[in-house]
Amino acid sequence: MDNPKHSFTVKDGVLTQYRGPGGDVALPEGITRIAYAAFRDGGSVTRITVPAGVTEISTSAFQDCEHLTEIILPEGLERVDASAFWGCRSLKRLRLPASVTRFQGGFHHCDALAEVEAPGVSETGKDAFGDCGGALILPRLPLSALGRDQKLNALSGWLLARERGVPYEPEVDAAYWRYIKSQRKRLYPAALRNERLMRLMAEHGLLPEEDSPERVFSITPKGVLKAYHGPGGEVTVPEGVVKIGPRAFARSAVSSVTLPAGFTEIGPSAFANCKSLEEIYLPAGLRKIGEAAFYGCTALTWAELPDGLRTMGENAFARCEALGGIALPEGLAQLPGQAFWGCVNLEEVRLPEGLMVIGVGAFECCGRLREAVLPASLRRVELYAFRGCTALRRVVVLGDRLSGPDSAFAPGAGPLPCILARAGSPAERFAKKCGYPFEAID
């Protein structure tokens, strides 16, 4: 099914693929379902209107539509599968129609999302609103159904709904009042940054008496830093802290962080979207960096990881757009999937001897990376490891046992990089099989 401007593939009422110039896209009448990955990587699409009659949006349907700012969904829509909006990093607001009563979730890497309204949702999948940093307006969903990280966002949505006159189910509304009263001390630092919450707590006599702003860190007896409440700037983490918990500094205004001796672990999303973070001093004892620990730290320019590091989670430094160089330690055996995805200014990478695997999309969309020197220890480069590395011109292979899929080094645009390796090596056979230029080295 085509029209002069846009091209859609539709079969039996299912839209399976969009091919078009992007911009403002109105989907054709008569479809009932949007299939898996139908718009995935539709980076040029900015607005989508879904017609009446569509009842289902499948997994990853709009994944990585990076310029999508608005999507209009019709009443009658019943199902939105997991990861449908994954990576829509320009999407600002989303309203799910009241006909959607269960939501599987999937807002990971929706960096600009300021508001989600879901008037009909009463059930959710696990971590349905994870990584959603905006207000969540959920009139029918029990507060207990949300993870700890999402409760503050849901509270912001509840306050916004009160201002707009949007009614909540009575038992849901009562749960928010109980939450504020029972957590008033812990909520005070959030109230300092949220005028609506501060006004409500003050009007109802819920402000704590002690001077809470002086309490900069929440630290457990076992040395886990669970939350940072400070104003930002240069921060020195106290002695005795051995671990930073999930999202402890996420979205804060810190510009540099110094960690103490004896520190061993950075939890998932610990510094995610710290847009002002320029420097992080990592101690020699660090053993683990969790998933998305520094995701979206767009001011971070350089990272040198200590030799003791053994484990790194997926997306650990993804979207660190100012990152110009990275030095990986010799103790790291596996580079996880999408570890440096979207580091658009990354020019220099030091891959250590001892590294055995480069994960899926590890350096995807690192558009300024010109050369990759792969150590002799490397055994496998996974799918799309260097996709979107349009400046990549040389891949130096120092070992003889490297394997990987045909697309491991394909940049996706522009010429294929030259493979430099020993004559007669598996790397030469790989280059000839896949059509890469080859140059023999001693």
Tab-separated table of C-alpha atoms in Angstrom:
chain	number	residue	atom	x	y	z
A	1	MET	CA	0.000	0.000	0.000
A	2	ASP	CA	1.649	3.235	-1.179
A	3	ASN	CA	0.958	6.909	-1.538
A	4	PRO	CA	3.071	9.569	-3.250
A	5	LYS	CA	4.970	10.528	-0.136
A	6	HIS	CA	5.021	7.533	2.178
A	7	SER	CA	5.266	3.799	1.638
A	8	PHE	CA	3.667	1.191	3.886
A	9	THR	CA	3.690	-2.581	3.704
A	10	VAL	CA	0.320	-3.885	4.888
A	11	LYS	CA	-0.887	-7.491	4.856
A	12	ASP	CA	-4.235	-8.666	6.219
A	13	GLY	CA	-4.626	-5.435	8.152
A	14	VAL	CA	-1.162	-5.616	9.728
A	15	LEU	CA	1.315	-2.799	9.030
A	16	THR	CA	4.656	-4.596	8.868
A	17	GLN	CA	6.986	-1.895	7.552
A	18	TYR	CA	7.185	1.828	6.939
A	19	ARG	CA	9.480	3.179	4.255
A	20	GLY	CA	9.356	6.858	3.652
A	21	PRO	CA	11.017	10.239	4.070
A	22	GLY	CA	9.833	10.739	7.650
A	23	GLY	CA	8.369	13.937	9.025
A	24	ASP	CA	4.652	13.943	9.862
A	25	VAL	CA	3.276	10.453	9.125
A	26	ALA	CA	-0.431	9.523	9.092
A	27	LEU	CA	-0.913	5.756	8.993
A	28	PRO	CA	-3.379	4.381	6.426
A	29	GLU	CA	-6.974	3.597	7.332
A	30	GLY	CA	-7.962	-0.059	7.594
A	31	ILE	CA	-5.040	-1.378	9.620
A	32	THR	CA	-5.676	-3.188	12.903
A	33	ARG	CA	-2.163	-3.896	14.162
A	34	ILE	CA	1.316	-2.381	13.933
A	35	ALA	CA	3.794	-5.251	13.729
A	36	TYR	CA	7.120	-5.905	15.421
A	37	ALA	CA	9.763	-3.283	14.552
A	38	ALA	CA	7.582	-1.735	11.827
A	39	PHE	CA	9.126	1.728	12.394
A	40	ARG	CA	12.366	0.687	14.080
A	41	ASP	CA	15.257	3.025	13.280
A	42	GLY	CA	12.799	5.458	11.674
A	43	GLY	CA	15.054	8.290	12.758
A	44	SER	CA	13.512	10.908	10.434
A	45	VAL	CA	9.901	10.445	11.589
A	46	THR	CA	8.796	13.347	13.826
A	47	ARG	CA	5.048	12.805	14.309
A	48	ILE	CA	2.795	9.758	13.894
A	49	THR	CA	-1.008	9.626	13.809
A	50	VAL	CA	-2.449	6.150	14.362
A	51	PRO	CA	-5.981	5.738	12.919
A	52	ALA	CA	-9.099	4.392	14.613
A	53	GLY	CA	-9.396	0.641	14.277
A	54	VAL	CA	-5.855	-0.164	15.429
A	55	THR	CA	-6.137	-2.421	18.483
A	56	GLU	CA	-2.560	-3.617	18.964
A	57	ILE	CA	0.956	-2.179	18.845
A	58	SER	CA	3.580	-4.930	18.877
A	59	THR	CA	6.967	-5.161	20.569
A	60	SER	CA	9.572	-2.615	19.381
A	61	ALA	CA	7.116	-1.133	16.877
A	62	PHE	CA	8.591	2.392	17.176
A	63	GLN	CA	11.986	1.475	18.630
A	64	ASP	CA	14.784	3.999	18.019
A	65	CYS	CA	12.588	6.567	16.252
A	66	GLU	CA	15.008	9.127	17.628
A	67	HIS	CA	13.311	12.264	16.257
A	68	LEU	CA	9.743	11.278	17.091
A	69	THR	CA	8.286	14.033	19.294
A	70	GLU	CA	4.589	13.108	19.226
A	71	ILE	CA	2.416	10.048	18.614
A	72	ILE	CA	-1.379	10.219	18.617
A	73	LEU	CA	-3.067	6.962	19.621
A	74	PRO	CA	-6.783	6.222	19.039
A	75	GLU	CA	-9.458	5.180	21.510
A	76	GLY	CA	-10.110	1.496	20.984
A	77	LEU	CA	-6.434	0.608	21.160
A	78	GLU	CA	-6.216	-2.327	23.573
A	79	ARG	CA	-2.653	-3.580	23.672
A	80	VAL	CA	0.794	-1.982	23.660
A	81	ASP	CA	3.566	-4.566	23.918
A	82	ALA	CA	6.900	-4.191	25.701
A	83	SER	CA	9.597	-1.896	24.277
A	84	ALA	CA	7.187	-0.320	21.791
A	85	PHE	CA	8.757	3.119	22.392
A	86	TRP	CA	12.285	2.049	23.356
A	87	GLY	CA	14.854	4.665	22.302
A	88	CYS	CA	12.352	7.365	21.245
A	89	ARG	CA	14.662	9.907	22.804
A	90	SER	CA	12.797	13.000	21.513
A	91	LEU	CA	9.304	11.897	22.578
A	92	LYS	CA	8.028	14.550	25.004
A	93	ARG	CA	4.528	13.427	25.990
A	94	LEU	CA	2.416	10.324	25.532
A	95	ARG	CA	-1.247	9.691	26.235
A	96	LEU	CA	-2.422	6.098	26.193
A	97	PRO	CA	-6.162	5.926	25.454
A	98	ALA	CA	-8.485	4.772	28.234
A	99	SER	CA	-9.065	1.532	26.321
A	100	VAL	CA	-5.542	0.385	27.241
A	101	THR	CA	-6.005	-1.284	30.639
A	102	ARG	CA	-2.749	-3.235	30.818
A	103	PHE	CA	0.577	-1.773	29.767
A	104	GLN	CA	3.691	-3.879	29.263
A	105	GLY	CA	6.007	-0.890	29.346
A	106	GLY	CA	9.168	0.134	27.600
A	107	PHE	CA	10.341	3.739	27.954
A	108	HIS	CA	14.040	2.975	28.268
A	109	HIS	CA	16.172	5.733	26.728
A	110	CYS	CA	13.193	8.087	26.227
A	111	ASP	CA	15.353	10.927	27.528
A	112	ALA	CA	12.973	13.824	26.776
A	113	LEU	CA	9.779	12.216	28.101
A	114	ALA	CA	8.214	14.741	30.478
A	115	GLU	CA	4.731	13.276	30.905
A	116	VAL	CA	2.857	9.990	30.440
A	117	GLU	CA	-0.918	9.848	30.918
A	118	ALA	CA	-2.571	6.433	31.114
A	119	PRO	CA	-6.152	6.896	32.360
A	120	GLY	CA	-7.230	3.286	31.820
A	121	VAL	CA	-4.170	1.336	32.956
A	122	SER	CA	-4.809	-0.751	36.073
A	123	GLU	CA	-2.154	-3.442	35.481
A	124	THR	CA	1.432	-3.237	34.283
A	125	GLY	CA	4.315	-5.447	33.307
A	126	LYS	CA	7.500	-5.532	35.339
A	127	ASP	CA	9.243	-2.139	35.429
A	128	ALA	CA	6.686	-0.810	32.927
A	129	PHE	CA	7.664	2.818	33.531
A	130	GLY	CA	11.374	2.214	34.148
A	131	ASP	CA	13.697	5.008	32.998
A	132	CYS	CA	10.728	7.358	32.575
A	133	GLY	CA	11.902	10.579	34.180
A	134	GLY	CA	8.691	12.570	33.700
A	135	ALA	CA	5.349	12.816	35.491
A	136	LEU	CA	3.176	9.679	35.449
A	137	ILE	CA	-0.582	10.328	35.506
A	138	LEU	CA	-2.074	6.965	36.466
A	139	PRO	CA	-5.591	7.415	37.917
A	140	ARG	CA	-6.392	3.672	38.171
A	141	LEU	CA	-3.025	2.106	38.912
A	142	PRO	CA	-2.267	1.310	42.571
A	143	LEU	CA	0.849	3.037	43.854
A	144	SER	CA	2.044	-0.334	45.155
A	145	ALA	CA	2.305	-1.599	41.563
A	146	LEU	CA	5.143	0.816	40.841
A	147	GLY	CA	8.789	0.285	41.595
A	148	ARG	CA	10.503	2.519	44.098
A	149	ASP	CA	12.213	4.521	41.361
A	150	GLN	CA	8.861	5.362	39.716
A	151	LYS	CA	6.921	6.395	42.835
A	152	LEU	CA	8.286	9.946	42.786
A	153	ASN	CA	7.355	10.329	39.110
A	154	ALA	CA	3.878	8.987	39.862
A	155	LEU	CA	3.608	11.445	42.767
A	156	SER	CA	4.505	14.292	40.377
A	157	GLY	CA	1.767	13.057	38.032
A	158	TRP	CA	-0.775	12.874	40.863
A	159	LEU	CA	0.008	16.469	41.842
A	160	LEU	CA	-0.287	17.598	38.219
A	161	ALA	CA	-3.609	15.754	37.861
A	162	ARG	CA	-4.961	17.481	40.991
A	163	GLU	CA	-4.097	20.833	39.431
A	164	ARG	CA	-5.892	19.875	36.195
A	165	GLY	CA	-8.904	18.375	37.942
A	166	VAL	CA	-8.265	14.836	36.676
A	167	PRO	CA	-10.015	12.433	39.099
A	168	TYR	CA	-8.263	9.384	40.563
A	169	GLU	CA	-9.935	6.204	41.808
A	170	PRO	CA	-10.698	6.804	45.520
A	171	GLU	CA	-8.486	3.956	46.790
A	172	VAL	CA	-5.625	5.067	44.539
A	173	ASP	CA	-5.981	8.671	45.705
A	174	ALA	CA	-5.960	7.545	49.348
A	175	ALA	CA	-2.752	5.579	48.776
A	176	TYR	CA	-0.929	8.748	47.651
A	177	TRP	CA	-1.928	10.543	50.843
A	178	ARG	CA	-0.696	7.622	52.944
A	179	TYR	CA	2.559	7.577	51.010
A	180	ILE	CA	3.231	11.298	51.563
A	181	LYS	CA	2.445	11.082	55.275
A	182	SER	CA	4.551	7.980	55.889
A	183	GLN	CA	7.497	9.155	53.758
A	184	ARG	CA	7.474	12.864	54.534
A	185	LYS	CA	11.075	12.964	55.761
A	186	ARG	CA	12.376	11.126	52.739
A	187	LEU	CA	10.242	13.250	50.391
A	188	TYR	CA	11.453	16.596	51.748
A	189	PRO	CA	14.524	16.824	49.438
A	190	ALA	CA	12.205	16.143	46.474
A	191	ALA	CA	9.828	18.848	47.713
A	192	LEU	CA	12.671	21.376	47.573
A	193	ARG	CA	12.717	20.820	43.810
A	194	ASN	CA	8.934	20.460	43.301
A	195	GLU	CA	6.818	23.506	44.067
A	196	ARG	CA	3.528	21.563	43.965
A	197	LEU	CA	4.760	18.988	46.495
A	198	MET	CA	6.255	21.644	48.786
A	199	ARG	CA	3.001	23.624	48.780
A	200	LEU	CA	0.872	20.557	49.552
A	201	MET	CA	3.162	19.364	52.361
A	202	ALA	CA	3.242	22.847	53.881
A	203	GLU	CA	-0.555	23.269	53.690
A	204	HIS	CA	-1.118	19.971	55.500
A	205	GLY	CA	1.640	20.347	58.098
A	206	LEU	CA	3.745	17.545	56.661
A	207	LEU	CA	7.130	19.286	56.502
A	208	PRO	CA	9.688	17.699	58.861
A	209	GLU	CA	11.062	19.829	61.656
A	210	GLU	CA	14.734	18.986	61.198
A	211	ASP	CA	16.894	20.757	58.629
A	212	SER	CA	16.806	18.045	55.956
A	213	PRO	CA	18.803	19.950	53.294
A	214	GLU	CA	21.957	19.251	55.320
A	215	ARG	CA	21.410	15.516	54.791
A	216	VAL	CA	23.197	15.198	51.473
A	217	PHE	CA	23.561	11.387	51.296
A	218	SER	CA	21.404	8.417	52.285
A	219	ILE	CA	23.819	5.625	53.263
A	220	THR	CA	22.958	2.198	54.673
A	221	PRO	CA	24.876	0.603	57.584
A	222	LYS	CA	26.564	-1.689	55.031
A	223	GLY	CA	28.040	1.252	53.137
A	224	VAL	CA	25.601	1.454	50.211
A	225	LEU	CA	24.923	5.014	49.043
A	226	LYS	CA	21.226	4.815	48.169
A	227	ALA	CA	20.483	8.443	47.276
A	228	TYR	CA	22.120	11.823	46.781
A	229	HIS	CA	20.069	14.878	47.852
A	230	GLY	CA	22.592	17.658	47.310
A	231	PRO	CA	22.595	20.644	44.943
A	232	GLY	CA	25.235	19.245	42.580
A	233	GLY	CA	28.646	20.602	41.598
A	234	GLU	CA	31.807	18.893	42.849
A	235	VAL	CA	30.992	15.955	45.132
A	236	THR	CA	33.249	13.793	47.295
A	237	VAL	CA	31.587	10.567	48.441
A	238	PRO	CA	32.260	9.889	52.149
A	239	GLU	CA	34.742	7.296	53.397
A	240	GLY	CA	33.130	3.974	54.210
A	241	VAL	CA	30.897	3.890	51.144
A	242	VAL	CA	31.615	0.696	49.173
A	243	LYS	CA	28.787	0.773	46.644
A	244	ILE	CA	26.533	3.267	44.875
A	245	GLY	CA	22.997	1.910	44.537
A	246	PRO	CA	20.677	2.024	41.502
A	247	ARG	CA	19.899	5.572	40.289
A	248	ALA	CA	21.474	7.130	43.392
A	249	PHE	CA	22.766	10.181	41.462
A	250	ALA	CA	20.494	9.884	38.404
A	251	ARG	CA	19.503	13.217	36.836
A	252	SER	CA	21.364	15.201	39.508
A	253	ALA	CA	23.454	18.325	38.788
A	254	VAL	CA	26.818	16.898	39.878
A	255	SER	CA	29.787	18.059	37.765
A	256	SER	CA	32.528	15.861	39.262
A	257	VAL	CA	32.502	12.920	41.668
A	258	THR	CA	35.382	11.505	43.713
A	259	LEU	CA	34.923	8.020	45.167
A	260	PRO	CA	36.731	6.784	48.298
A	261	ALA	CA	39.320	4.016	48.671
A	262	GLY	CA	37.699	0.648	49.284
A	263	PHE	CA	34.894	1.384	46.842
A	264	THR	CA	33.933	-1.661	44.696
A	265	GLU	CA	30.672	-1.233	42.732
A	266	ILE	CA	28.590	1.287	40.777
A	267	GLY	CA	24.954	0.161	40.486
A	268	PRO	CA	22.595	0.251	37.472
A	269	SER	CA	21.795	3.765	36.194
A	270	ALA	CA	23.683	5.218	39.189
A	271	PHE	CA	24.681	8.370	37.247
A	272	ALA	CA	22.194	8.087	34.358
A	273	ASN	CA	21.390	11.394	32.676
A	274	CYS	CA	23.697	13.480	34.872
A	275	LYS	CA	23.979	16.090	32.125
A	276	SER	CA	26.582	18.204	33.981
A	277	LEU	CA	28.943	15.379	34.934
A	278	GLU	CA	32.343	16.088	33.353
A	279	GLU	CA	34.693	14.034	35.560
A	280	ILE	CA	34.492	10.838	37.596
A	281	TYR	CA	37.455	9.584	39.607
A	282	LEU	CA	37.277	5.784	39.818
A	283	PRO	CA	39.344	4.077	42.549
A	284	ALA	CA	41.617	1.084	41.972
A	285	GLY	CA	39.314	-1.247	43.905
A	286	LEU	CA	36.346	-0.809	41.554
A	287	ARG	CA	35.192	-4.247	40.341
A	288	LYS	CA	31.790	-3.671	38.718
A	289	ILE	CA	29.986	-0.993	36.705
A	290	GLY	CA	26.266	-1.708	36.356
A	291	GLU	CA	23.937	-1.459	33.388
A	292	ALA	CA	23.463	2.095	32.053
A	293	ALA	CA	25.561	3.448	34.953
A	294	PHE	CA	26.650	6.541	32.986
A	295	TYR	CA	23.959	6.496	30.298
A	296	GLY	CA	23.299	9.957	28.886
A	297	CYS	CA	26.143	11.751	30.739
A	298	THR	CA	26.470	14.090	27.786
A	299	ALA	CA	29.225	16.300	29.295
A	300	LEU	CA	31.604	13.437	30.212
A	301	THR	CA	34.726	13.821	28.048
A	302	TRP	CA	37.127	11.065	29.120
A	303	ALA	CA	37.005	7.864	31.146
A	304	GLU	CA	39.952	5.773	32.328
A	305	LEU	CA	38.788	2.607	34.025
A	306	PRO	CA	40.903	0.969	36.770
A	307	ASP	CA	42.732	-2.314	36.200
A	308	GLY	CA	40.649	-4.064	38.844
A	309	LEU	CA	37.433	-3.706	36.834
A	310	ARG	CA	36.018	-7.132	35.937
A	311	THR	CA	32.387	-6.537	34.926
A	312	MET	CA	30.548	-3.864	32.968
A	313	GLY	CA	26.804	-3.817	32.210
A	314	GLU	CA	25.081	-3.079	28.913
A	315	ASN	CA	24.752	0.586	27.922
A	316	ALA	CA	27.278	1.502	30.624
A	317	PHE	CA	28.482	4.638	28.762
A	318	ALA	CA	25.815	4.859	26.033
A	319	ARG	CA	24.901	8.346	24.854
A	320	CYS	CA	27.963	9.950	26.460
A	321	GLU	CA	28.038	12.315	23.511
A	322	ALA	CA	31.089	14.359	24.584
A	323	LEU	CA	33.236	11.310	25.330
A	324	GLY	CA	36.346	11.609	23.203
A	325	GLY	CA	38.381	8.664	24.460
A	326	ILE	CA	38.173	5.527	26.558
A	327	ALA	CA	40.869	3.265	27.985
A	328	LEU	CA	39.663	-0.200	28.982
A	329	PRO	CA	41.549	-2.181	31.657
A	330	GLU	CA	43.291	-5.508	31.087
A	331	GLY	CA	41.059	-7.305	33.569
A	332	LEU	CA	37.969	-6.829	31.410
A	333	ALA	CA	37.261	-10.010	29.419
A	334	GLN	CA	33.960	-9.003	27.825
A	335	LEU	CA	32.724	-5.663	26.531
A	336	PRO	CA	28.919	-5.746	26.868
A	337	GLY	CA	26.289	-4.894	24.287
A	338	GLN	CA	25.860	-1.191	23.426
A	339	ALA	CA	28.495	-0.227	25.996
A	340	PHE	CA	29.426	2.934	24.034
A	341	TRP	CA	26.411	3.143	21.735
A	342	GLY	CA	25.774	6.696	20.547
A	343	CYS	CA	29.111	8.150	21.751
A	344	VAL	CA	29.168	10.327	18.651
A	345	ASN	CA	32.486	12.069	19.428
A	346	LEU	CA	34.457	8.990	20.457
A	347	GLU	CA	37.734	9.070	18.517
A	348	GLU	CA	40.135	6.961	20.574
A	349	VAL	CA	39.585	3.496	22.070
A	350	ARG	CA	42.224	1.350	23.771
A	351	LEU	CA	41.194	-2.302	23.776
A	352	PRO	CA	43.346	-4.331	26.199
A	353	GLU	CA	45.010	-7.695	25.822
A	354	GLY	CA	42.762	-10.162	27.639
A	355	LEU	CA	39.552	-8.873	26.051
A	356	MET	CA	37.756	-11.852	24.455
A	357	VAL	CA	34.338	-10.582	23.290
A	358	ILE	CA	32.978	-7.295	21.930
A	359	GLY	CA	29.198	-7.347	22.418
A	360	VAL	CA	26.277	-6.500	20.145
A	361	GLY	CA	26.366	-2.859	19.048
A	362	ALA	CA	29.147	-2.044	21.538
A	363	PHE	CA	30.434	0.903	19.455
A	364	GLU	CA	27.323	1.466	17.346
A	365	CYS	CA	26.892	5.037	16.063
A	366	CYS	CA	30.377	6.159	17.190
A	367	GLY	CA	30.608	8.281	14.057
A	368	ARG	CA	34.116	9.721	14.640
A	369	LEU	CA	35.928	6.486	15.433
A	370	ARG	CA	38.521	6.006	12.667
A	371	GLU	CA	40.530	2.976	13.800
A	372	ALA	CA	40.027	-0.118	15.942
A	373	VAL	CA	42.994	-2.209	17.062
A	374	LEU	CA	41.731	-5.626	18.161
A	375	PRO	CA	44.008	-7.464	20.621
A	376	ALA	CA	45.348	-10.965	20.024
A	377	SER	CA	43.140	-12.301	22.826
A	378	LEU	CA	39.900	-11.302	21.068
A	379	ARG	CA	37.793	-14.281	19.973
A	380	ARG	CA	34.519	-12.787	18.774
A	381	VAL	CA	32.978	-9.536	17.597
A	382	GLU	CA	29.174	-9.645	17.806
A	383	LEU	CA	26.450	-8.332	15.502
A	384	TYR	CA	26.543	-4.610	14.621
A	385	ALA	CA	29.475	-3.982	16.973
A	386	PHE	CA	30.681	-1.084	14.799
A	387	ARG	CA	27.503	-0.266	12.855
A	388	GLY	CA	27.121	3.448	12.217
A	389	CYS	CA	30.882	4.057	12.629
A	390	THR	CA	30.908	5.937	9.338
A	391	ALA	CA	34.480	7.259	9.786
A	392	LEU	CA	35.965	3.820	10.525
A	393	ARG	CA	38.727	3.183	7.973
A	394	ARG	CA	41.061	0.622	9.589
A	395	VAL	CA	40.459	-2.489	11.690
A	396	VAL	CA	43.765	-3.976	12.853
A	397	VAL	CA	43.433	-7.631	13.884
A	398	LEU	CA	46.406	-8.812	15.970
A	399	GLY	CA	45.152	-12.352	16.675
A	400	ASP	CA	44.438	-15.459	14.639
A	401	ARG	CA	41.204	-16.738	16.147
A	402	LEU	CA	38.762	-13.890	15.614
A	403	SER	CA	35.241	-14.653	14.356
A	404	GLY	CA	32.056	-12.684	13.911
A	405	PRO	CA	29.004	-12.095	11.696
A	406	ASP	CA	29.293	-10.476	8.284
A	407	SER	CA	27.913	-7.178	9.590
A	408	ALA	CA	30.277	-6.859	12.569
A	409	PHE	CA	32.259	-3.986	11.019
A	410	ALA	CA	29.797	-2.712	8.394
A	411	PRO	CA	29.327	1.014	9.077
A	412	GLY	CA	25.872	1.126	7.509
A	413	ALA	CA	26.897	4.034	5.248
A	414	GLY	CA	30.061	4.906	3.370
A	415	PRO	CA	32.951	2.611	2.432
A	416	LEU	CA	33.790	-0.576	4.307
A	417	PRO	CA	36.880	-0.331	6.535
A	418	CYS	CA	40.125	-2.032	5.552
A	419	ILE	CA	40.970	-5.179	7.557
A	420	LEU	CA	44.681	-5.359	8.447
A	421	ALA	CA	45.821	-8.799	9.616
A	422	ARG	CA	48.355	-11.571	9.089
A	423	ALA	CA	48.269	-13.145	5.615
A	424	GLY	CA	46.437	-16.468	5.685
A	425	SER	CA	44.696	-15.681	8.963
A	426	PRO	CA	40.964	-16.156	9.625
A	427	ALA	CA	40.678	-12.360	9.445
A	428	GLU	CA	41.837	-12.443	5.806
A	429	ARG	CA	39.297	-15.159	4.981
A	430	PHE	CA	36.610	-13.121	6.737
A	431	ALA	CA	37.540	-9.992	4.752
A	432	LYS	CA	37.425	-11.804	1.421
A	433	LYS	CA	34.170	-13.565	2.251
A	434	CYS	CA	32.412	-10.326	3.255
A	435	GLY	CA	33.951	-8.032	0.651
A	436	TYR	CA	36.105	-5.938	2.999
A	437	PRO	CA	39.366	-4.463	1.685
A	438	PHE	CA	42.358	-6.381	3.098
A	439	GLU	CA	45.982	-5.510	3.804
A	440	ALA	CA	48.537	-8.009	5.104
A	441	ILE	CA	50.701	-7.092	8.097
A	442	ASP	CA	53.661	-8.882	9.688
